[in-house]
Short mmCIF file of C-alpha atoms and ligand atoms in Angstrom, two decimals:
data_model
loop_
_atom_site.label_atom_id
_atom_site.label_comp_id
_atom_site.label_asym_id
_atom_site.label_seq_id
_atom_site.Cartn_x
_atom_site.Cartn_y
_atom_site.Cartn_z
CA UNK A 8 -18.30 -8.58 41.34
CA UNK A 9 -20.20 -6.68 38.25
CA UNK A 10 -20.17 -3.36 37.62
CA UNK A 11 -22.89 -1.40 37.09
CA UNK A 12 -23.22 0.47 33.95
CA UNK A 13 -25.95 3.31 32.72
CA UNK A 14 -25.90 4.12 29.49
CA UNK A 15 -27.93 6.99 27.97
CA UNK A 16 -28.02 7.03 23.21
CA UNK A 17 -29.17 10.22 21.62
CA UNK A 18 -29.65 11.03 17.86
CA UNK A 19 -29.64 8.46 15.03
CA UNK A 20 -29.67 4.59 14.07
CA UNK A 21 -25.40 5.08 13.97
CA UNK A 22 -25.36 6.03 17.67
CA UNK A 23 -27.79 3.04 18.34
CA UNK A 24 -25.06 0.99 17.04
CA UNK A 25 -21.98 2.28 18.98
CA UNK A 26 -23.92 2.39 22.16
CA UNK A 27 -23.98 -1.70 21.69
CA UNK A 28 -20.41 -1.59 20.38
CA UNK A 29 -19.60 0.71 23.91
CA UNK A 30 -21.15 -1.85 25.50
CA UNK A 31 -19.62 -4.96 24.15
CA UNK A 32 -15.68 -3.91 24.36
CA UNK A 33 -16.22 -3.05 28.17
CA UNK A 34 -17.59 -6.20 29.09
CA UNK A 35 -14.93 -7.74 27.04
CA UNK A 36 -12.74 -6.30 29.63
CA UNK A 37 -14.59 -6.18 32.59
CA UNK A 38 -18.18 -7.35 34.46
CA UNK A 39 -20.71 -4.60 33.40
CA UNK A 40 -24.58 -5.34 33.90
CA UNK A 41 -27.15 -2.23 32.63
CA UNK A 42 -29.05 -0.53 34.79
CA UNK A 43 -31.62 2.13 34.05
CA UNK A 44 -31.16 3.92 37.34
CA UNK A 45 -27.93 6.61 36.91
CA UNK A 46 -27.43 6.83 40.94
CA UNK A 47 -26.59 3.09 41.61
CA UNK A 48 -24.02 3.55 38.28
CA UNK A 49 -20.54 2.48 38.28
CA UNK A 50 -19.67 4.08 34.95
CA UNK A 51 -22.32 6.52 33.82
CA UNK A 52 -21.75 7.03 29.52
CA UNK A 53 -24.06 9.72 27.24
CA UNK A 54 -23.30 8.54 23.84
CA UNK A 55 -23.94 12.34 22.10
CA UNK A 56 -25.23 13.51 18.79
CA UNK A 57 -24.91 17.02 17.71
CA UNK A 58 -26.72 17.32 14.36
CA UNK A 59 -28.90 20.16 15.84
CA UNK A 60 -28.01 22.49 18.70
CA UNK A 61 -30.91 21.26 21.38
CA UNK A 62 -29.12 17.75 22.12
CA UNK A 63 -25.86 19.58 22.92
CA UNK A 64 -27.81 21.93 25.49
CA UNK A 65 -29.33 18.72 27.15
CA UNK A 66 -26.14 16.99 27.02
CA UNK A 67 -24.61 19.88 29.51
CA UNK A 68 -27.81 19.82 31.87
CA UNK A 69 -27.94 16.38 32.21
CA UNK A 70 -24.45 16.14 32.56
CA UNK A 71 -25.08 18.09 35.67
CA UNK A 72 -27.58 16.10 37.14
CA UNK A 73 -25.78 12.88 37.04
CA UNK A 74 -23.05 14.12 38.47
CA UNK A 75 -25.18 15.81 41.75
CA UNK A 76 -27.04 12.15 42.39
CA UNK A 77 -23.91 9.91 41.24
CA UNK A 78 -22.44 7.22 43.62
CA UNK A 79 -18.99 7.94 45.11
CA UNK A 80 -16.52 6.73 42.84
CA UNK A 81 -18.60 6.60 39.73
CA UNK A 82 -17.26 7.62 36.66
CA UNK A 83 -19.27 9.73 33.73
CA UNK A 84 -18.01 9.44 30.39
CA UNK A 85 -19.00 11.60 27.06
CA UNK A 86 -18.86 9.74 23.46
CA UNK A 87 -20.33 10.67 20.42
CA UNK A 88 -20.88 13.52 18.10
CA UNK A 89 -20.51 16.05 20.73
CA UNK A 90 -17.16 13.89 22.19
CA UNK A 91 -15.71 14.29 18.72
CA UNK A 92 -16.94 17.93 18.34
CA UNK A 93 -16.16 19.36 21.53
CA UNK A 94 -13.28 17.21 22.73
CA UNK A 95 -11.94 18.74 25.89
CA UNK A 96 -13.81 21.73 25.89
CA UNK A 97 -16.42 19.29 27.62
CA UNK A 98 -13.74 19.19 30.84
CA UNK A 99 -13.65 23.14 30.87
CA UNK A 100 -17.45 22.85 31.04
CA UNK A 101 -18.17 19.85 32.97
CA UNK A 102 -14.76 19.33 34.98
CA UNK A 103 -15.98 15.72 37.13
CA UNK A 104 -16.40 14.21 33.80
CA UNK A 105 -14.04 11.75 33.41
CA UNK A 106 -13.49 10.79 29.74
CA UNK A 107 -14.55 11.99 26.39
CA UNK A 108 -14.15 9.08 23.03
CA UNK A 109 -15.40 10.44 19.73
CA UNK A 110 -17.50 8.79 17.31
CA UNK A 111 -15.07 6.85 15.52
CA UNK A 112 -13.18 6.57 18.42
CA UNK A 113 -15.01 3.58 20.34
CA UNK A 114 -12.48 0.73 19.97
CA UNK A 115 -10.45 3.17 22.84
CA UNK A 116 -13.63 2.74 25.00
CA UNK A 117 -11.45 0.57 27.76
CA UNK A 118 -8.64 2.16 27.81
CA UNK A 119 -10.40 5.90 28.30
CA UNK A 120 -12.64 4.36 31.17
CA UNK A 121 -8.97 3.40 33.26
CA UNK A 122 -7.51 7.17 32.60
CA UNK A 123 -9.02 9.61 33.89
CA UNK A 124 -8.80 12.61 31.57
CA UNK A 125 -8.43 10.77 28.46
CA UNK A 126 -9.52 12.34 24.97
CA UNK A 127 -9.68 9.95 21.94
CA UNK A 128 -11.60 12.23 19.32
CA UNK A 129 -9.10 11.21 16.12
CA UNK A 130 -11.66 11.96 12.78
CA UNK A 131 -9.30 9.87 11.11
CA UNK A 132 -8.73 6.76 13.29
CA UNK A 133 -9.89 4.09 10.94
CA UNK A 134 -12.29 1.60 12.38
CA UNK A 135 -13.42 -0.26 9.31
CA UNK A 136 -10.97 -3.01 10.14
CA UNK A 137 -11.57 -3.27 13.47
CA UNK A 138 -13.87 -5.94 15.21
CA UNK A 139 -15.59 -5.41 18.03
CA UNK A 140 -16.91 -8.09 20.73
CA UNK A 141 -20.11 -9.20 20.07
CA UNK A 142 -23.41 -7.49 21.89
CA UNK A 143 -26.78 -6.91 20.05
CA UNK A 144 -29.85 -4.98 21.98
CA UNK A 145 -32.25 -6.78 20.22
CA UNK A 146 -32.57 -10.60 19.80
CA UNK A 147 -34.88 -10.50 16.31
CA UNK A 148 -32.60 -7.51 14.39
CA UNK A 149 -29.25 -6.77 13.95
CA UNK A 150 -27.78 -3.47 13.37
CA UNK A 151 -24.74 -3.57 10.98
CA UNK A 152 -22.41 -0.73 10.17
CA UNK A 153 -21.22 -0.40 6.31
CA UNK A 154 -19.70 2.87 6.37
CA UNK A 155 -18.25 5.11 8.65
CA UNK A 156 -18.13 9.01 8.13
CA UNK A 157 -19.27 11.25 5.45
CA UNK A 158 -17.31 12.92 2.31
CA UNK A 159 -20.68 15.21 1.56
CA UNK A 160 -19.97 18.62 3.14
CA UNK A 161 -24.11 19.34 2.94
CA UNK A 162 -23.53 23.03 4.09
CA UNK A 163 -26.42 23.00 7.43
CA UNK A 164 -23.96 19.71 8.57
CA UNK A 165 -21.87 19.31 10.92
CA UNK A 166 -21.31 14.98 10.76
CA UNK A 167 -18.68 15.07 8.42
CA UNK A 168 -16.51 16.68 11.12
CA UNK A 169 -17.59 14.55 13.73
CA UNK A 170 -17.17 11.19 11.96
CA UNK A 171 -14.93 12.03 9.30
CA UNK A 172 -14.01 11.00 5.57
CA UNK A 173 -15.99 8.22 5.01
CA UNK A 174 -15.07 4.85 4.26
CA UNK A 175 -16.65 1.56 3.27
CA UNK A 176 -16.02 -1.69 5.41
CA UNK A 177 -14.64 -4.29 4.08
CA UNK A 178 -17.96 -6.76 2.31
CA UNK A 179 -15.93 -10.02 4.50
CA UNK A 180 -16.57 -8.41 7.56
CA UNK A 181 -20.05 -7.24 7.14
CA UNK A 182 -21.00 -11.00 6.16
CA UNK A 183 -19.61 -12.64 8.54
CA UNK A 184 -21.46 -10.16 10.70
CA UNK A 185 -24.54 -10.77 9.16
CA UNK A 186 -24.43 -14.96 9.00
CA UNK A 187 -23.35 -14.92 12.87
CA UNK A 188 -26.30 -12.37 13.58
CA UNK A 189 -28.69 -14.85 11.24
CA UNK A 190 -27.38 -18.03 13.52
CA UNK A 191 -28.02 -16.50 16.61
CA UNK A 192 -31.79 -16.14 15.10
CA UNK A 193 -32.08 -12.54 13.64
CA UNK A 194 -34.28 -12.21 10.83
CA UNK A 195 -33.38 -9.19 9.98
CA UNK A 196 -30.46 -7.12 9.10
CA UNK A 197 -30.25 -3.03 9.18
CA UNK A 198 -27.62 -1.95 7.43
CA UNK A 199 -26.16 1.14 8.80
CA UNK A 200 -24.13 4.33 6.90
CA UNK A 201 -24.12 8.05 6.89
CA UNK A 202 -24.72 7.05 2.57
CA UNK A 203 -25.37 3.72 2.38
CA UNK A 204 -25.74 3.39 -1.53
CA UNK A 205 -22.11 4.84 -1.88
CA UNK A 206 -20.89 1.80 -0.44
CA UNK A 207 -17.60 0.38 -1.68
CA UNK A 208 -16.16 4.34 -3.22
CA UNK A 209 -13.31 3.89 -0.75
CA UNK A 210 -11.93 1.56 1.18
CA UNK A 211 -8.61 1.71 3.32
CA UNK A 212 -7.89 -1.19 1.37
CA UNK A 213 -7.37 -0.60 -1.78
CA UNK A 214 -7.78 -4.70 -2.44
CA UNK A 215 -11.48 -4.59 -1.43
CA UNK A 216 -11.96 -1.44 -4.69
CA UNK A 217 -14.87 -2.29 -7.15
CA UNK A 218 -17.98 -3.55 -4.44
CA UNK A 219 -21.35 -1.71 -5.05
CA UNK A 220 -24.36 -1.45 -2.54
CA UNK A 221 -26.39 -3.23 -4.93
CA UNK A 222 -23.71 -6.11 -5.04
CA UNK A 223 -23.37 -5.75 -1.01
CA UNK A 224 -27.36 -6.73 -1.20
CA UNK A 225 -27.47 -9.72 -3.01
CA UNK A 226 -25.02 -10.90 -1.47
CA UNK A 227 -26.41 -10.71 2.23
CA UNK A 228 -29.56 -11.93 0.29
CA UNK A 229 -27.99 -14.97 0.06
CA UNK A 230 -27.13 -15.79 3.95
CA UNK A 231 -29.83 -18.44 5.36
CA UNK A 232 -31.67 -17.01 7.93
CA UNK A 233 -32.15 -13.81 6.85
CA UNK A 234 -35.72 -12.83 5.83
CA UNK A 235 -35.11 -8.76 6.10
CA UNK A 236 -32.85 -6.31 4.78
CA UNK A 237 -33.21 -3.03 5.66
CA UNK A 238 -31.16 0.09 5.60
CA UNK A 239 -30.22 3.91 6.38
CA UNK A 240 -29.47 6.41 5.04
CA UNK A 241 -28.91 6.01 1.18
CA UNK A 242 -28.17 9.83 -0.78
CA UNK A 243 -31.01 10.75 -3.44
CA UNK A 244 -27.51 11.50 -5.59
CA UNK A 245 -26.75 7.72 -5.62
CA UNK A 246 -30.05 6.27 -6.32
CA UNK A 247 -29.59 4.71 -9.94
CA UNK A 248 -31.81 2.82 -11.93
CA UNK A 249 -29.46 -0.33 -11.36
CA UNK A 250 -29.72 -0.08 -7.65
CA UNK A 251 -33.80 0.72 -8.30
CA UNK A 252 -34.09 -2.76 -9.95
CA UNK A 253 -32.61 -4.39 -7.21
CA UNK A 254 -34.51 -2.79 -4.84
CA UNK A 255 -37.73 -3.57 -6.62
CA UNK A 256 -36.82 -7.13 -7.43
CA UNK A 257 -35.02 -8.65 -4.24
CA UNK A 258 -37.77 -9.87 -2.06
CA UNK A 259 -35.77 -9.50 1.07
CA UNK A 260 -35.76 -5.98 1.45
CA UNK A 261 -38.07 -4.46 2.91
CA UNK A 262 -40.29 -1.78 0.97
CA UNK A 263 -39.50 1.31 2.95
CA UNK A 264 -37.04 3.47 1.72
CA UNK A 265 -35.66 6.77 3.36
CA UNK A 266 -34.61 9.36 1.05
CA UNK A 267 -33.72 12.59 2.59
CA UNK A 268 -34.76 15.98 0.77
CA UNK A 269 -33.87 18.33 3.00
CA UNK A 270 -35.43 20.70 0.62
CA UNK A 271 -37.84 20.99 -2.75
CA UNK A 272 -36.00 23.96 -4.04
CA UNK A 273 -33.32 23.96 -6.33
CA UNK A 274 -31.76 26.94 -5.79
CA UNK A 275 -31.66 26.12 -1.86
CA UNK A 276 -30.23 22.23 -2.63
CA UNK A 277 -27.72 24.26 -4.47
CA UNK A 278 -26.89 26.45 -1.13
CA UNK A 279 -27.06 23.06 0.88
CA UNK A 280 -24.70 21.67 -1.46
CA UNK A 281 -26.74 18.27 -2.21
CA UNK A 282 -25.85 17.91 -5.47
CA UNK A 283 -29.07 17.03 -6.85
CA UNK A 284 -32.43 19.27 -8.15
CA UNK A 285 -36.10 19.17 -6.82
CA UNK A 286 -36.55 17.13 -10.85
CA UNK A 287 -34.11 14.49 -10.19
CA UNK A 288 -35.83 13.90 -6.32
CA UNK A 289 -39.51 13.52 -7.79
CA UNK A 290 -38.11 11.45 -10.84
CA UNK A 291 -36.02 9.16 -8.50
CA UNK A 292 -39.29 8.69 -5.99
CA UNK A 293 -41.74 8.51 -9.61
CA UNK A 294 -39.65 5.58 -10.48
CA UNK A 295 -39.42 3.81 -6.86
CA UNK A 296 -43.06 3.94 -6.55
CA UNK A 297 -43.51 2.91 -10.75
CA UNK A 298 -41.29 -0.37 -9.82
CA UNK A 299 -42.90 -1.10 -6.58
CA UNK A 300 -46.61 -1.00 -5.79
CA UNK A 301 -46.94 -1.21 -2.11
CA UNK A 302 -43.31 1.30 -1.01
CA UNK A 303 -43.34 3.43 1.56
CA UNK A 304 -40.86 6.35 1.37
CA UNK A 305 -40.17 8.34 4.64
CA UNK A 306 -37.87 11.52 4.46
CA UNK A 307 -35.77 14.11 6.21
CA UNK A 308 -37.00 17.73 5.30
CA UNK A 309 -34.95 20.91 7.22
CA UNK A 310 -37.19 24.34 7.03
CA UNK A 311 -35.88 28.04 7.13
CA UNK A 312 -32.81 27.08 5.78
CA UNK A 313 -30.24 30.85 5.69
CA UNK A 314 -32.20 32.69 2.73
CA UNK A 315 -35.32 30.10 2.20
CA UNK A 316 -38.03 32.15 0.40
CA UNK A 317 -41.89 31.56 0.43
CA UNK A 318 -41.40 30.47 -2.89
CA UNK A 319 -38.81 28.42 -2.08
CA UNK A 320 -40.59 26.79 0.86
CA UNK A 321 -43.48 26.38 -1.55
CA UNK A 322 -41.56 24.27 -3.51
CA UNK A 323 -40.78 21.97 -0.38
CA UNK A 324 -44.62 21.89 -0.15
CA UNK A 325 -45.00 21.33 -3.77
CA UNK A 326 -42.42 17.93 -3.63
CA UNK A 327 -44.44 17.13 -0.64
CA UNK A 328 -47.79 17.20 -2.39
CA UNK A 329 -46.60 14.97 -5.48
CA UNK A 330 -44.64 12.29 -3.72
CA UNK A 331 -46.78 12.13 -0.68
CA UNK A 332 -44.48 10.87 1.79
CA UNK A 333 -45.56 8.28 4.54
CA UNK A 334 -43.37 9.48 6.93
CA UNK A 335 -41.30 13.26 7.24
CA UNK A 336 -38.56 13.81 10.06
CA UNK A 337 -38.95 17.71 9.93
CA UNK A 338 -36.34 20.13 11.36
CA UNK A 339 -36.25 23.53 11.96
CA UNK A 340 -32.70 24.90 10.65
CA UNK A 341 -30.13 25.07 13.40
CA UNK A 342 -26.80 26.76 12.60
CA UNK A 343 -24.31 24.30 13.89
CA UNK A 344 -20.48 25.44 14.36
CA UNK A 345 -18.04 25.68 11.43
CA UNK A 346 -20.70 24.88 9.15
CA UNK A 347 -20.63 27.59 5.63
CA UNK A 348 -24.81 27.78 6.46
CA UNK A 349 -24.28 29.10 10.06
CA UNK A 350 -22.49 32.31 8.33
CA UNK A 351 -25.42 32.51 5.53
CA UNK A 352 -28.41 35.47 5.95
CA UNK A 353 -30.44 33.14 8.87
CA UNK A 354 -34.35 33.61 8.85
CA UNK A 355 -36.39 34.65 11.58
CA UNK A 356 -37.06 31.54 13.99
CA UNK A 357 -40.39 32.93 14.23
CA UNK A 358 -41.36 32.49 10.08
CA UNK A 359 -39.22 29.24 10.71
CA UNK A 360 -41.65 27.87 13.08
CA UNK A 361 -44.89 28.65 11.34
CA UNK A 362 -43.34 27.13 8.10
CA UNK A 363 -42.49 23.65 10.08
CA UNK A 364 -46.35 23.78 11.46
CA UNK A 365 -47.52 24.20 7.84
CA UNK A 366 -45.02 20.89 7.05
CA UNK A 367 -46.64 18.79 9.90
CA UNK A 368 -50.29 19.95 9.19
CA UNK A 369 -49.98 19.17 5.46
CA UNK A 370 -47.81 15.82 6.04
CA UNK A 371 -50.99 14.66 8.58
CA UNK A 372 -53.34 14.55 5.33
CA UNK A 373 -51.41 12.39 3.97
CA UNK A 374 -50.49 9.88 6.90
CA UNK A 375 -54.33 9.51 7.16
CA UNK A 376 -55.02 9.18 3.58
CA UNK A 377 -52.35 5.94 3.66
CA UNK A 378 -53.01 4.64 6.80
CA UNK A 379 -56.27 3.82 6.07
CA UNK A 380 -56.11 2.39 3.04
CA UNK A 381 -54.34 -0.72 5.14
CA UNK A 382 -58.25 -1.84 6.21
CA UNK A 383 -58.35 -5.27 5.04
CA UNK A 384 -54.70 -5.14 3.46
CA UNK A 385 -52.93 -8.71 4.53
CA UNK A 386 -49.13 -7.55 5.89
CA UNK A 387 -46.40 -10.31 6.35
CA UNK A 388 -45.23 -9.07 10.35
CA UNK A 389 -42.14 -9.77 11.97
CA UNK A 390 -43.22 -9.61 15.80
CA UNK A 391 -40.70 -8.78 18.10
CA UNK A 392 -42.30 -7.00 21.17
CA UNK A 393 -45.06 -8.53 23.82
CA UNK A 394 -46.99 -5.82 25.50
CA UNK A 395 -47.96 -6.10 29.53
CA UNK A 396 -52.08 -5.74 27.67
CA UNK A 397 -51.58 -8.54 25.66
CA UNK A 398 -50.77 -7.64 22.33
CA UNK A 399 -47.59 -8.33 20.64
CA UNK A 400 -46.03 -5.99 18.48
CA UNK A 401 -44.28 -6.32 15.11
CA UNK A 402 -43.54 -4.69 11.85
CA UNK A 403 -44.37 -5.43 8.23
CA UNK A 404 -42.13 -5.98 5.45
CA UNK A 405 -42.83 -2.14 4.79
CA UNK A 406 -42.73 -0.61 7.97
CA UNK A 407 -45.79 -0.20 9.60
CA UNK A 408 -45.80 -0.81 13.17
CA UNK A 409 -48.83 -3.67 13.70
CA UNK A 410 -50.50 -4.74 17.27
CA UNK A 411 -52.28 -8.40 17.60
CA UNK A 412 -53.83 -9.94 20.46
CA UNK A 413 -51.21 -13.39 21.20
CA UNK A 414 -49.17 -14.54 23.12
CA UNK A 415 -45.19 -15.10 22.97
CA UNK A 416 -45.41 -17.64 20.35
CA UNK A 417 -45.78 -15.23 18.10
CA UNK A 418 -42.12 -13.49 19.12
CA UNK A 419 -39.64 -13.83 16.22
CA UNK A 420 -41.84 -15.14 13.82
CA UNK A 421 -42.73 -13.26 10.43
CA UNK A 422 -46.93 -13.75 10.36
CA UNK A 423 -49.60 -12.72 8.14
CA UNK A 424 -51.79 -9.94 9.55
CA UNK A 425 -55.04 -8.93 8.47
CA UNK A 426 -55.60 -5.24 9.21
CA UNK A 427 -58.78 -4.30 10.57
CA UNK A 428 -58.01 -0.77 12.90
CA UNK A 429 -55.95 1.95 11.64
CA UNK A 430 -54.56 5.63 13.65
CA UNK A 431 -52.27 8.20 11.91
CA UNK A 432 -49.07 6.00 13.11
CA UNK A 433 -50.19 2.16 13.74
CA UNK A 434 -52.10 -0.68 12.57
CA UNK A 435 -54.41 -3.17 14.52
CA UNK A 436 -55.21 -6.59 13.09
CA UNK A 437 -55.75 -10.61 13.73
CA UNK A 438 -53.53 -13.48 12.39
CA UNK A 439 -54.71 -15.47 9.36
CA UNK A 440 -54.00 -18.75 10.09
N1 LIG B 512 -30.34 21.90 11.24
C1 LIG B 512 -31.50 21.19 11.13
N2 LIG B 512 -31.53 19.90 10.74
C2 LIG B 512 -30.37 19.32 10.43
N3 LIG B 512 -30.09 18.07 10.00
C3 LIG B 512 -28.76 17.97 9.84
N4 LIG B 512 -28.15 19.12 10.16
C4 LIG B 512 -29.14 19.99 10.53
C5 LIG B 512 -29.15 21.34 10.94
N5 LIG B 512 -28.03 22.04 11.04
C6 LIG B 512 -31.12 17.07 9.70
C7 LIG B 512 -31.07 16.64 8.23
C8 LIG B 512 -30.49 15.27 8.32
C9 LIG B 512 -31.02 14.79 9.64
C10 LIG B 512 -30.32 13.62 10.22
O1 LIG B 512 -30.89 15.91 10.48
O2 LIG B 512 -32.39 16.62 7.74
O3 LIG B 512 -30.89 14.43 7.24
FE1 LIG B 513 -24.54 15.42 6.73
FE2 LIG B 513 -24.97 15.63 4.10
FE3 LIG B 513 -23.24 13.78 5.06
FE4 LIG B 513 -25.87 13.46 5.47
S1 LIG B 513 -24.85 13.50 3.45
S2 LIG B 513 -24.23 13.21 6.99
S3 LIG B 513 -26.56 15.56 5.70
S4 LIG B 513 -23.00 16.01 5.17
#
C-alpha cells in the first residue's frame, strides 16, 4: 500500500528543485503519494532555508505542531539550509524528529528516512554527478540545476556554508535533462545556480574544464521542443558583454533578467564583499536595456546593512531611480551565524524598517509606471494554469503574469495576448487569433 507523504519547501527556486528531487528518490524506493494534510502523513519533510533568521524561527514552531497532530508512527524529517546549518542541534531542539539531510545531501534521502537519527549534512559531498529519478511539479516547465554551492563569501551570507564550494555540472547531464524534460512536453527550461553565469569555473571533472554559460545557452537553444530559457541567479560580477550579446540575440530566452544589488553604495558592496561598484551595476543594466528594448530586470536589494549611512542608503535609492527596476525582493538585514557582517556595528531595526518602507513606496512608482504601459502591448504567453473563474493563466516571454478568459485548450500552448487591463503585479487581456 502507498505511503503518504507531506512535504512543506521554504526559501528559493534551489529548494523548489530538491523538494522534487526529495520526492523522486523516495518513490524510487518506495510508494509515496502527496498529501497536503500533515496529520494523515506517513513521512512528514520541511525542506529549510536559512538565508534570513525568520524561516529558522518558523521552522522550530512548526516543527512543533506537526509533531502534536502527527499520526502514530509518522516520521518528520528536516532537509535544507537549516539541515546543513544546524545538523543535530535540530535533535537537541526538536528530539521526535527523526532525520536531518543537508542541502547537498539529498541523494541520502532513502537511506536517512530507514534510520532513525541519521545526519547527512557533508558541504562537500559532491552531487554534480549524481542522477536522480525523474519527478517534475509542473508539466509545462522544468527546473534544472547547473551549479551547486557558492565560492562568493558575500559577508550578510550564510549559503556558502550551507551548500558549499560550488561546482558546475557536467553540460551532458544538464542536456540530457533538458531534451527528456522537452519530450515529455516542457516548453520551458529554468536553469537553476546560486551564480549561474559562472558556470563551467570548476568542475569535479577536470575533463568537462573550458564550458561557459553563454556556450551552456546555445546549446540548450538547440534542443527541439524548447521555446523558453530562463534562469537564476546570475552575479552582476559575471555579466560580460559576450554573455550580453547572447542574451540580447538568442530568441529563446526570455527577457527578464535578475541581477541582485544588494546595495547602491560602493563603499557598503565593498563591506558585503560583492566585488563590484554601484558604476559597474548601472553600466551592466544601461547596456542590458541598450541591447534589448522590451527587458525586464527584477533585483534583490538588503537594507540597514552593519554601518549603512543615509548617504549610503541614498545611493541604493539613487540606483533605484536610474535603472527603474520592474521587480525588487527587499530585505531587511538579518545577521545570520558565522557570517563577518553579524560581528559588524548593526543599525537600529527601527531606522532599518523605515528605510525598507521608503524602498517599497518608491519601487511602487515605478511598477505602475511599467505596468501600464502594457495597454495594447501584444505578449507571446505560455499558459500553464486554469482558474476555477474561468481564466487561464500564463506568462510572457518577459515575465508578466497574464489572465484570459478560455478554456484548457489554451494549457501548454505559447499564445499571443493583447493586453487590455493592467494592476501593479498582473496583466488582463484576449487572444488574437
Ligand atoms: N539578511 C538579509 N537578506 C539576505 N539575503 C541573503 N542573506 C541575507 C541576510 N543575512 C538576501 C540577498 C540574497 C537573497 C536571496 O536574500 O538579497 O540575494
Ligand atoms: Fe550568498 Fe553571495 Fe553566494 Fe549569493 S553570491 S549565495 S549572496 S555568498
Amino acid at each position: 500500500m502507498s505511503k503518504k507523504l507531506f512535504i512543506e519547501t521554504l526559501g528559493c527556486q534551489m529548494n523548489t528543485r530538491d523538494t522534487e528531487h526529495i520526492i523522486a528518490e523516495l518513490n524510487a524506493h518506495s510508494d509515496y503519494i502527496q498529501t497536503t494534510n500533515s496529520s494523515e502523513a506517513d513521512l512528514i519533510i520541511i525542506n529549510t532555508c536559512s538565508v534570513r533568521e525568520k524561516p529558522v524561527a518558523k521552522l522550530f514552531s512548526e516543527l512543533g505542531q506537526f509533531n502534536k497532530t502527527k499520526k502514530d508512527g509518522a516520521k518528520i524529517g528536516v532537509c535544507g539550509c537549516t539541515a546543513s546549518h544546524l545538523g543535530d542541534e535540530i535533535f537537541k531542539r526538536a528530539p521526535y524528529v527523526d532525520f536531518v539531510v543537508g542541502a547537498r545531501n539529498v541523494s541520502k534521502i532513502s537511506q536517512a528516512v530507514e534510520k532513525k537519527g541519521t545526519v547527512e549534512i557533508d558541504i562537500n559531498n559532491d552531487e554534480t554527478d549524481y542522477e536522480f529519478s525523474e519527478y517534475r511539479s509542473s508539466n509545462f516547465k522544468a527546473n534544472i540545476n547547473i551549479s551547486l554551492g557558492c565560492d562568493k563569501q558575500c559577508t550578510f551570507c550564510i549559503v556558502p556554508s550551507t551548500r558549499g564550494d560550488e561546482i558546475s555540472i557536467p553540460a551532458e547531464i544538464i542536456l540530457n535533462e533538458a531534451k527528456k524534460s522537452a519530450l515529455s512536453g516542457a516548453k520551458e527550461i529554468f536553469l537553476l545556480g546560486q551564480n549561474v553565469n559562472n558556470y563551467g569555473k570548476h568542475f569535479s571533472n577536470k575533463e568537462s574544464e573550458k564550458y561557459t554559460f553563454t556556450k551552456l545557452l546555445q546549446e540548450i537553444s538547440k534542443i527541439d521542443g524548447i521555446d523558453r530559457i530562463r534562469f537564476t541567479s546570475p552575479h552582476p560580477l559575471h555579466m560580460d558583454d559576450e554573455f550580453i550579446e547572447e542574451f540580447a540575440s538568442n530568441p529563446k530566452i526570455c527577457k527578464l533578467i535578475h541581477i541582485p544589488l544588494q546595495s547602491g553604495s560602493t563603499a557598503i558592496l565593498k563591506d558585503m564583499k560583492r566585488g563590484y561598484t554601484k558604476e559597474w551595476f548601472l553600466n551592466r543594466c544601461e547596456r542590458i536595456k541598450a541591447k534589448v528594448p522590451n527587458v525586464r530586470i527584477s533585483t534583490d536589494i538588503i537594507v540597514a546593512f552593519p554601518d549603512e549611512s543615509e548617504e549610503d542608503f541614498l545611493d541604493t535609492l539613487n540606483v533605484v531611480e536610474k535603472v527603474k527596476f520592474d521587480q525588487i525582493f527587499n530585505f531587511k538585514y538579518s545577521p545570520r551565524p558565522n557570517t563577518p557582517a553579524a560581528t559588524m556595528e548593526q543599525i537600529d531595526s527601527e531606522i532599518g524598517t523605515k528605510r525598507l518602507q521608503t524602498l517599497i513606496d518608491l519601487h511602487k512608482t515605478h511598477q505602475d509606471e511599467h505596468m501600464e504601459k502594457n495597454i495594447g502591448k501584444i505578449h507571446s504567453v505560455y499558459f500553464e494554469d486554469l482558474k476555477p473563474n474561468g481564466e487561464i493563466m500564463g506568462f510572457s516571454d518577459n515575465g508578466l503574469q497574464v489572465f484570459v478568459k478560455g478554456s484548457e485548450e489554451l494549457l501548454g500552448k505559447i499564445v499571443d495576448v493583447k493586453i487590455t487591463q493592467n494592476s501593479r503585479t498582473s496583466l488582463k487581456g484576449i487572444v488574437v487569433e
